[in-house]
Amino acid sequence: MRATDWLGWVATAVFLASYACKDQSKLRRIQAAAALVWVWYGVLLQALPLIVANLLVAAVAVYSSVLSSRTAGSSPQAPLSRADRPDLSRIS
């Protein structure tokens, strides 16, 4: 197996590892890292669509990670009161 193939498998493994994260900010940072490994892979293959798509994914993942970190300190949303919840008793 070539080194570029290994890099593709590493990118896949990093991306899959992100699904083990319970913290959304950490999940997005790991997905950004995986996307950057995919960019590196795309550069080695000279595959512009792979490079551009994963640069966009990495940018959005980093942006949303920073955004969720900033809003993490805000007050959590109160649970819905009984009046606000939908009535599911008639669904069978």
mmCIF file of N, CA and C in Angstrom:
data_model
loop_
_atom_site.group_PDB
_atom_site.id
_atom_site.type_symbol
_atom_site.label_atom_id
_atom_site.label_comp_id
_atom_site.label_asym_id
_atom_site.label_seq_id
_atom_site.Cartn_x
_atom_site.Cartn_y
_atom_site.Cartn_z
ATOM 1 N N MET A 1 0.844 -1.169 0.000
ATOM 2 C CA MET A 1 0.000 0.000 0.000
ATOM 3 C C MET A 1 0.899 1.245 0.000
ATOM 4 N N ARG A 2 0.523 2.229 -0.820
ATOM 5 C CA ARG A 2 1.308 3.455 -0.926
ATOM 6 C C ARG A 2 1.069 4.373 0.266
ATOM 7 N N ALA A 3 1.978 5.301 0.488
ATOM 8 C CA ALA A 3 1.860 6.254 1.599
ATOM 9 C C ALA A 3 0.604 7.102 1.461
ATOM 10 N N THR A 4 0.259 7.469 0.235
ATOM 11 C CA THR A 4 -0.958 8.272 0.047
ATOM 12 C C THR A 4 -2.202 7.490 0.449
ATOM 13 N N ASP A 5 -2.199 6.190 0.197
ATOM 14 C CA ASP A 5 -3.325 5.357 0.629
ATOM 15 C C ASP A 5 -3.439 5.368 2.152
ATOM 16 N N TRP A 6 -2.298 5.264 2.819
ATOM 17 C CA TRP A 6 -2.296 5.296 4.284
ATOM 18 C C TRP A 6 -2.845 6.616 4.799
ATOM 19 N N LEU A 7 -2.493 7.691 4.141
ATOM 20 C CA LEU A 7 -2.989 9.003 4.549
ATOM 21 C C LEU A 7 -4.514 9.066 4.427
ATOM 22 N N GLY A 8 -5.053 8.500 3.385
ATOM 23 C CA GLY A 8 -6.507 8.434 3.226
ATOM 24 C C GLY A 8 -7.158 7.632 4.339
ATOM 25 N N TRP A 9 -6.517 6.534 4.739
ATOM 26 C CA TRP A 9 -7.058 5.720 5.839
ATOM 27 C C TRP A 9 -6.954 6.456 7.172
ATOM 28 N N VAL A 10 -5.878 7.208 7.361
ATOM 29 C CA VAL A 10 -5.736 7.999 8.590
ATOM 30 C C VAL A 10 -6.837 9.063 8.642
ATOM 31 N N ALA A 11 -7.081 9.731 7.537
ATOM 32 C CA ALA A 11 -8.141 10.740 7.485
ATOM 33 C C ALA A 11 -9.496 10.115 7.822
ATOM 34 N N THR A 12 -9.747 8.944 7.293
ATOM 35 C CA THR A 12 -10.993 8.240 7.581
ATOM 36 C C THR A 12 -11.091 7.897 9.060
ATOM 37 N N ALA A 13 -10.009 7.410 9.637
ATOM 38 C CA ALA A 13 -9.997 7.033 11.061
ATOM 39 C C ALA A 13 -10.228 8.246 11.960
ATOM 40 N N VAL A 14 -9.596 9.376 11.626
ATOM 41 C CA VAL A 14 -9.784 10.586 12.431
ATOM 42 C C VAL A 14 -11.236 11.048 12.343
ATOM 43 N N PHE A 15 -11.791 11.028 11.153
ATOM 44 C CA PHE A 15 -13.189 11.420 10.984
ATOM 45 C C PHE A 15 -14.122 10.500 11.768
ATOM 46 N N LEU A 16 -13.887 9.201 11.692
ATOM 47 C CA LEU A 16 -14.719 8.255 12.445
ATOM 48 C C LEU A 16 -14.581 8.448 13.947
ATOM 49 N N ALA A 17 -13.384 8.789 14.408
ATOM 50 C CA ALA A 17 -13.159 9.015 15.836
ATOM 51 C C ALA A 17 -13.984 10.187 16.346
ATOM 52 N N SER A 18 -14.290 11.130 15.479
ATOM 53 C CA SER A 18 -15.067 12.292 15.911
ATOM 54 C C SER A 18 -16.456 11.888 16.400
ATOM 55 N N TYR A 19 -16.974 10.793 15.909
ATOM 56 C CA TYR A 19 -18.308 10.345 16.322
ATOM 57 C C TYR A 19 -18.333 9.834 17.758
ATOM 58 N N ALA A 20 -17.181 9.603 18.345
ATOM 59 C CA ALA A 20 -17.112 9.160 19.742
ATOM 60 C C ALA A 20 -17.205 10.337 20.712
ATOM 61 N N CYS A 21 -17.150 11.549 20.193
ATOM 62 C CA CYS A 21 -17.173 12.745 21.047
ATOM 63 C C CYS A 21 -18.590 13.083 21.475
ATOM 64 N N LYS A 22 -18.732 13.375 22.758
ATOM 65 C CA LYS A 22 -20.015 13.833 23.269
ATOM 66 C C LYS A 22 -20.084 15.358 23.252
ATOM 67 N N ASP A 23 -18.949 16.019 23.367
ATOM 68 C CA ASP A 23 -18.873 17.473 23.343
ATOM 69 C C ASP A 23 -18.883 17.949 21.890
ATOM 70 N N GLN A 24 -19.863 18.768 21.533
ATOM 71 C CA GLN A 24 -20.020 19.222 20.151
ATOM 72 C C GLN A 24 -18.822 20.025 19.661
ATOM 73 N N SER A 25 -18.262 20.840 20.525
ATOM 74 C CA SER A 25 -17.115 21.650 20.129
ATOM 75 C C SER A 25 -15.915 20.761 19.813
ATOM 76 N N LYS A 26 -15.686 19.753 20.639
ATOM 77 C CA LYS A 26 -14.574 18.828 20.407
ATOM 78 C C LYS A 26 -14.816 18.019 19.127
ATOM 79 N N LEU A 27 -16.054 17.595 18.918
ATOM 80 C CA LEU A 27 -16.404 16.849 17.699
ATOM 81 C C LEU A 27 -16.055 17.666 16.468
ATOM 82 N N ARG A 28 -16.424 18.937 16.478
ATOM 83 C CA ARG A 28 -16.152 19.790 15.317
ATOM 84 C C ARG A 28 -14.667 20.031 15.116
ATOM 85 N N ARG A 29 -13.912 20.166 16.208
ATOM 86 C CA ARG A 29 -12.458 20.351 16.068
ATOM 87 C C ARG A 29 -11.814 19.109 15.466
ATOM 88 N N ILE A 30 -12.259 17.939 15.888
ATOM 89 C CA ILE A 30 -11.712 16.696 15.328
ATOM 90 C C ILE A 30 -12.112 16.550 13.862
ATOM 91 N N GLN A 31 -13.349 16.924 13.537
ATOM 92 C CA GLN A 31 -13.760 16.870 12.133
ATOM 93 C C GLN A 31 -12.967 17.863 11.287
ATOM 94 N N ALA A 32 -12.637 19.019 11.858
ATOM 95 C CA ALA A 32 -11.797 19.983 11.137
ATOM 96 C C ALA A 32 -10.415 19.391 10.889
ATOM 97 N N ALA A 33 -9.864 18.722 11.899
ATOM 98 C CA ALA A 33 -8.550 18.085 11.744
ATOM 99 C C ALA A 33 -8.606 17.008 10.659
ATOM 100 N N ALA A 34 -9.659 16.214 10.677
ATOM 101 C CA ALA A 34 -9.810 15.175 9.655
ATOM 102 C C ALA A 34 -9.908 15.802 8.262
ATOM 103 N N ALA A 35 -10.658 16.887 8.153
ATOM 104 C CA ALA A 35 -10.791 17.562 6.858
ATOM 105 C C ALA A 35 -9.443 18.076 6.370
ATOM 106 N N LEU A 36 -8.607 18.558 7.291
ATOM 107 C CA LEU A 36 -7.283 19.023 6.891
ATOM 108 C C LEU A 36 -6.387 17.874 6.430
ATOM 109 N N VAL A 37 -6.555 16.708 7.050
ATOM 110 C CA VAL A 37 -5.808 15.536 6.572
ATOM 111 C C VAL A 37 -6.307 15.164 5.172
ATOM 112 N N TRP A 38 -7.633 15.277 4.951
ATOM 113 C CA TRP A 38 -8.169 15.023 3.610
ATOM 114 C C TRP A 38 -7.621 16.043 2.595
ATOM 115 N N VAL A 39 -7.431 17.284 3.038
ATOM 116 C CA VAL A 39 -6.847 18.301 2.147
ATOM 117 C C VAL A 39 -5.429 17.882 1.756
ATOM 118 N N TRP A 40 -4.658 17.453 2.739
ATOM 119 C CA TRP A 40 -3.296 16.989 2.474
ATOM 120 C C TRP A 40 -3.320 15.831 1.475
ATOM 121 N N TYR A 41 -4.226 14.907 1.685
ATOM 122 C CA TYR A 41 -4.406 13.769 0.782
ATOM 123 C C TYR A 41 -4.751 14.260 -0.632
ATOM 124 N N GLY A 42 -5.668 15.231 -0.703
ATOM 125 C CA GLY A 42 -6.054 15.784 -1.995
ATOM 126 C C GLY A 42 -4.900 16.475 -2.695
ATOM 127 N N VAL A 43 -4.048 17.151 -1.928
ATOM 128 C CA VAL A 43 -2.867 17.804 -2.513
ATOM 129 C C VAL A 43 -1.936 16.753 -3.121
ATOM 130 N N LEU A 44 -1.714 15.677 -2.381
ATOM 131 C CA LEU A 44 -0.836 14.618 -2.897
ATOM 132 C C LEU A 44 -1.395 13.991 -4.171
ATOM 133 N N LEU A 45 -2.723 13.895 -4.253
ATOM 134 C CA LEU A 45 -3.366 13.318 -5.440
ATOM 135 C C LEU A 45 -3.633 14.359 -6.526
ATOM 136 N N GLN A 46 -3.394 15.625 -6.197
ATOM 137 C CA GLN A 46 -3.696 16.734 -7.097
ATOM 138 C C GLN A 46 -5.170 16.726 -7.497
ATOM 139 N N ALA A 47 -6.028 16.540 -6.502
ATOM 140 C CA ALA A 47 -7.472 16.475 -6.714
ATOM 141 C C ALA A 47 -8.114 17.745 -6.151
ATOM 142 N N LEU A 48 -8.281 18.738 -7.014
ATOM 143 C CA LEU A 48 -8.796 20.030 -6.589
ATOM 144 C C LEU A 48 -10.178 19.947 -5.921
ATOM 145 N N PRO A 49 -11.131 19.156 -6.433
ATOM 146 C CA PRO A 49 -12.431 19.085 -5.747
ATOM 147 C C PRO A 49 -12.305 18.567 -4.307
ATOM 148 N N LEU A 50 -11.436 17.620 -4.086
ATOM 149 C CA LEU A 50 -11.214 17.077 -2.742
ATOM 150 C C LEU A 50 -10.602 18.140 -1.833
ATOM 151 N N ILE A 51 -9.689 18.910 -2.371
ATOM 152 C CA ILE A 51 -9.037 19.971 -1.605
ATOM 153 C C ILE A 51 -10.042 21.052 -1.221
ATOM 154 N N VAL A 52 -10.767 21.564 -2.208
ATOM 155 C CA VAL A 52 -11.708 22.657 -1.963
ATOM 156 C C VAL A 52 -12.828 22.223 -1.014
ATOM 157 N N ALA A 53 -13.402 21.059 -1.264
ATOM 158 C CA ALA A 53 -14.505 20.592 -0.415
ATOM 159 C C ALA A 53 -14.071 20.458 1.037
ATOM 160 N N ASN A 54 -12.897 19.920 1.259
ATOM 161 C CA ASN A 54 -12.453 19.711 2.635
ATOM 162 C C ASN A 54 -11.928 20.981 3.293
ATOM 163 N N LEU A 55 -11.434 21.930 2.510
ATOM 164 C CA LEU A 55 -11.110 23.236 3.081
ATOM 165 C C LEU A 55 -12.379 23.916 3.579
ATOM 166 N N LEU A 56 -13.456 23.794 2.810
ATOM 167 C CA LEU A 56 -14.748 24.354 3.233
ATOM 168 C C LEU A 56 -15.261 23.652 4.492
ATOM 169 N N VAL A 57 -15.168 22.333 4.518
ATOM 170 C CA VAL A 57 -15.610 21.573 5.692
ATOM 171 C C VAL A 57 -14.804 21.978 6.922
ATOM 172 N N ALA A 58 -13.495 22.080 6.778
ATOM 173 C CA ALA A 58 -12.634 22.463 7.909
ATOM 174 C C ALA A 58 -12.988 23.860 8.399
ATOM 175 N N ALA A 59 -13.197 24.800 7.471
ATOM 176 C CA ALA A 59 -13.528 26.172 7.861
ATOM 177 C C ALA A 59 -14.851 26.233 8.615
ATOM 178 N N VAL A 60 -15.853 25.537 8.119
ATOM 179 C CA VAL A 60 -17.160 25.533 8.786
ATOM 180 C C VAL A 60 -17.069 24.843 10.139
ATOM 181 N N ALA A 61 -16.312 23.767 10.229
ATOM 182 C CA ALA A 61 -16.164 23.054 11.503
ATOM 183 C C ALA A 61 -15.459 23.933 12.538
ATOM 184 N N VAL A 62 -14.412 24.634 12.129
ATOM 185 C CA VAL A 62 -13.703 25.519 13.061
ATOM 186 C C VAL A 62 -14.614 26.664 13.471
ATOM 187 N N TYR A 63 -15.293 27.274 12.512
ATOM 188 C CA TYR A 63 -16.198 28.384 12.806
ATOM 189 C C TYR A 63 -17.299 27.950 13.780
ATOM 190 N N SER A 64 -17.937 26.828 13.515
ATOM 191 C CA SER A 64 -19.021 26.380 14.396
ATOM 192 C C SER A 64 -18.491 25.951 15.762
ATOM 193 N N SER A 65 -17.264 25.455 15.815
ATOM 194 C CA SER A 65 -16.655 25.103 17.087
ATOM 195 C C SER A 65 -16.418 26.350 17.931
ATOM 196 N N VAL A 66 -15.897 27.400 17.301
ATOM 197 C CA VAL A 66 -15.666 28.664 18.002
ATOM 198 C C VAL A 66 -16.999 29.265 18.431
ATOM 199 N N LEU A 67 -17.982 29.218 17.552
ATOM 200 C CA LEU A 67 -19.295 29.764 17.862
ATOM 201 C C LEU A 67 -19.940 29.027 19.033
ATOM 202 N N SER A 68 -19.843 27.693 19.044
ATOM 203 C CA SER A 68 -20.443 26.927 20.141
ATOM 204 C C SER A 68 -19.676 27.130 21.442
ATOM 205 N N SER A 69 -18.367 27.390 21.355
ATOM 206 C CA SER A 69 -17.584 27.674 22.558
ATOM 207 C C SER A 69 -18.004 28.998 23.177
ATOM 208 N N ARG A 70 -18.307 29.965 22.334
ATOM 209 C CA ARG A 70 -18.734 31.284 22.824
ATOM 210 C C ARG A 70 -20.111 31.226 23.460
ATOM 211 N N THR A 71 -20.996 30.401 22.920
ATOM 212 C CA THR A 71 -22.358 30.331 23.452
ATOM 213 C C THR A 71 -22.475 29.324 24.588
ATOM 214 N N ALA A 72 -21.421 28.578 24.865
ATOM 215 C CA ALA A 72 -21.472 27.567 25.922
ATOM 216 C C ALA A 72 -21.660 28.206 27.286
ATOM 217 N N GLY A 73 -21.181 29.417 27.468
ATOM 218 C CA GLY A 73 -21.312 30.091 28.747
ATOM 219 C C GLY A 73 -22.681 30.710 28.970
ATOM 220 N N SER A 74 -23.489 30.798 27.934
ATOM 221 C CA SER A 74 -24.813 31.398 28.092
ATOM 222 C C SER A 74 -25.734 30.452 28.833
ATOM 223 N N SER A 75 -26.815 30.993 29.324
ATOM 224 C CA SER A 75 -27.731 30.183 30.121
ATOM 225 C C SER A 75 -28.382 29.111 29.264
ATOM 226 N N PRO A 76 -28.535 27.913 29.818
ATOM 227 C CA PRO A 76 -29.166 26.845 29.049
ATOM 228 C C PRO A 76 -30.652 27.136 28.866
ATOM 229 N N GLN A 77 -31.191 26.602 27.794
ATOM 230 C CA GLN A 77 -32.603 26.804 27.501
ATOM 231 C C GLN A 77 -33.450 26.018 28.493
ATOM 232 N N ALA A 78 -34.459 26.659 29.006
ATOM 233 C CA ALA A 78 -35.350 25.996 29.960
ATOM 234 C C ALA A 78 -36.153 24.918 29.249
ATOM 235 N N PRO A 79 -36.446 23.817 29.946
ATOM 236 C CA PRO A 79 -37.251 22.767 29.320
ATOM 237 C C PRO A 79 -38.652 23.281 29.024
ATOM 238 N N LEU A 80 -39.280 22.676 28.051
ATOM 239 C CA LEU A 80 -40.637 23.066 27.677
ATOM 240 C C LEU A 80 -41.605 22.766 28.810
ATOM 241 N N SER A 81 -42.522 23.700 29.029
ATOM 242 C CA SER A 81 -43.562 23.436 30.023
ATOM 243 C C SER A 81 -44.576 22.491 29.406
ATOM 244 N N ARG A 82 -45.440 21.948 30.226
ATOM 245 C CA ARG A 82 -46.447 20.992 29.749
ATOM 246 C C ARG A 82 -47.308 21.621 28.658
ATOM 247 N N ALA A 83 -47.623 22.906 28.793
ATOM 248 C CA ALA A 83 -48.466 23.588 27.804
ATOM 249 C C ALA A 83 -47.757 23.741 26.462
ATOM 250 N N ASP A 84 -46.434 23.814 26.472
ATOM 251 C CA ASP A 84 -45.670 24.001 25.236
ATOM 252 C C ASP A 84 -45.380 22.691 24.511
ATOM 253 N N ARG A 85 -45.524 21.581 25.194
ATOM 254 C CA ARG A 85 -45.224 20.286 24.586
ATOM 255 C C ARG A 85 -46.378 19.832 23.700
ATOM 256 N N PRO A 86 -46.078 19.171 22.600
ATOM 257 C CA PRO A 86 -47.167 18.649 21.752
ATOM 258 C C PRO A 86 -47.874 17.481 22.432
ATOM 259 N N ASP A 87 -49.153 17.352 22.167
ATOM 260 C CA ASP A 87 -49.946 16.259 22.720
ATOM 261 C C ASP A 87 -49.775 15.039 21.817
ATOM 262 N N LEU A 88 -49.039 14.068 22.300
ATOM 263 C CA LEU A 88 -48.768 12.851 21.506
ATOM 264 C C LEU A 88 -49.648 11.684 21.938
ATOM 265 N N SER A 89 -50.601 11.931 22.807
ATOM 266 C CA SER A 89 -51.413 10.831 23.348
ATOM 267 C C SER A 89 -52.330 10.210 22.299
ATOM 268 N N ARG A 90 -52.656 10.948 21.235
ATOM 269 C CA ARG A 90 -53.567 10.417 20.223
ATOM 270 C C ARG A 90 -52.843 9.665 19.109
ATOM 271 N N ILE A 91 -51.530 9.635 19.170
ATOM 272 C CA ILE A 91 -50.758 8.927 18.131
ATOM 273 C C ILE A 91 -50.676 7.461 18.522
ATOM 274 N N SER A 92 -51.033 6.600 17.584
ATOM 275 C CA SER A 92 -50.964 5.157 17.905
ATOM 276 C C SER A 92 -50.078 4.431 16.953
#
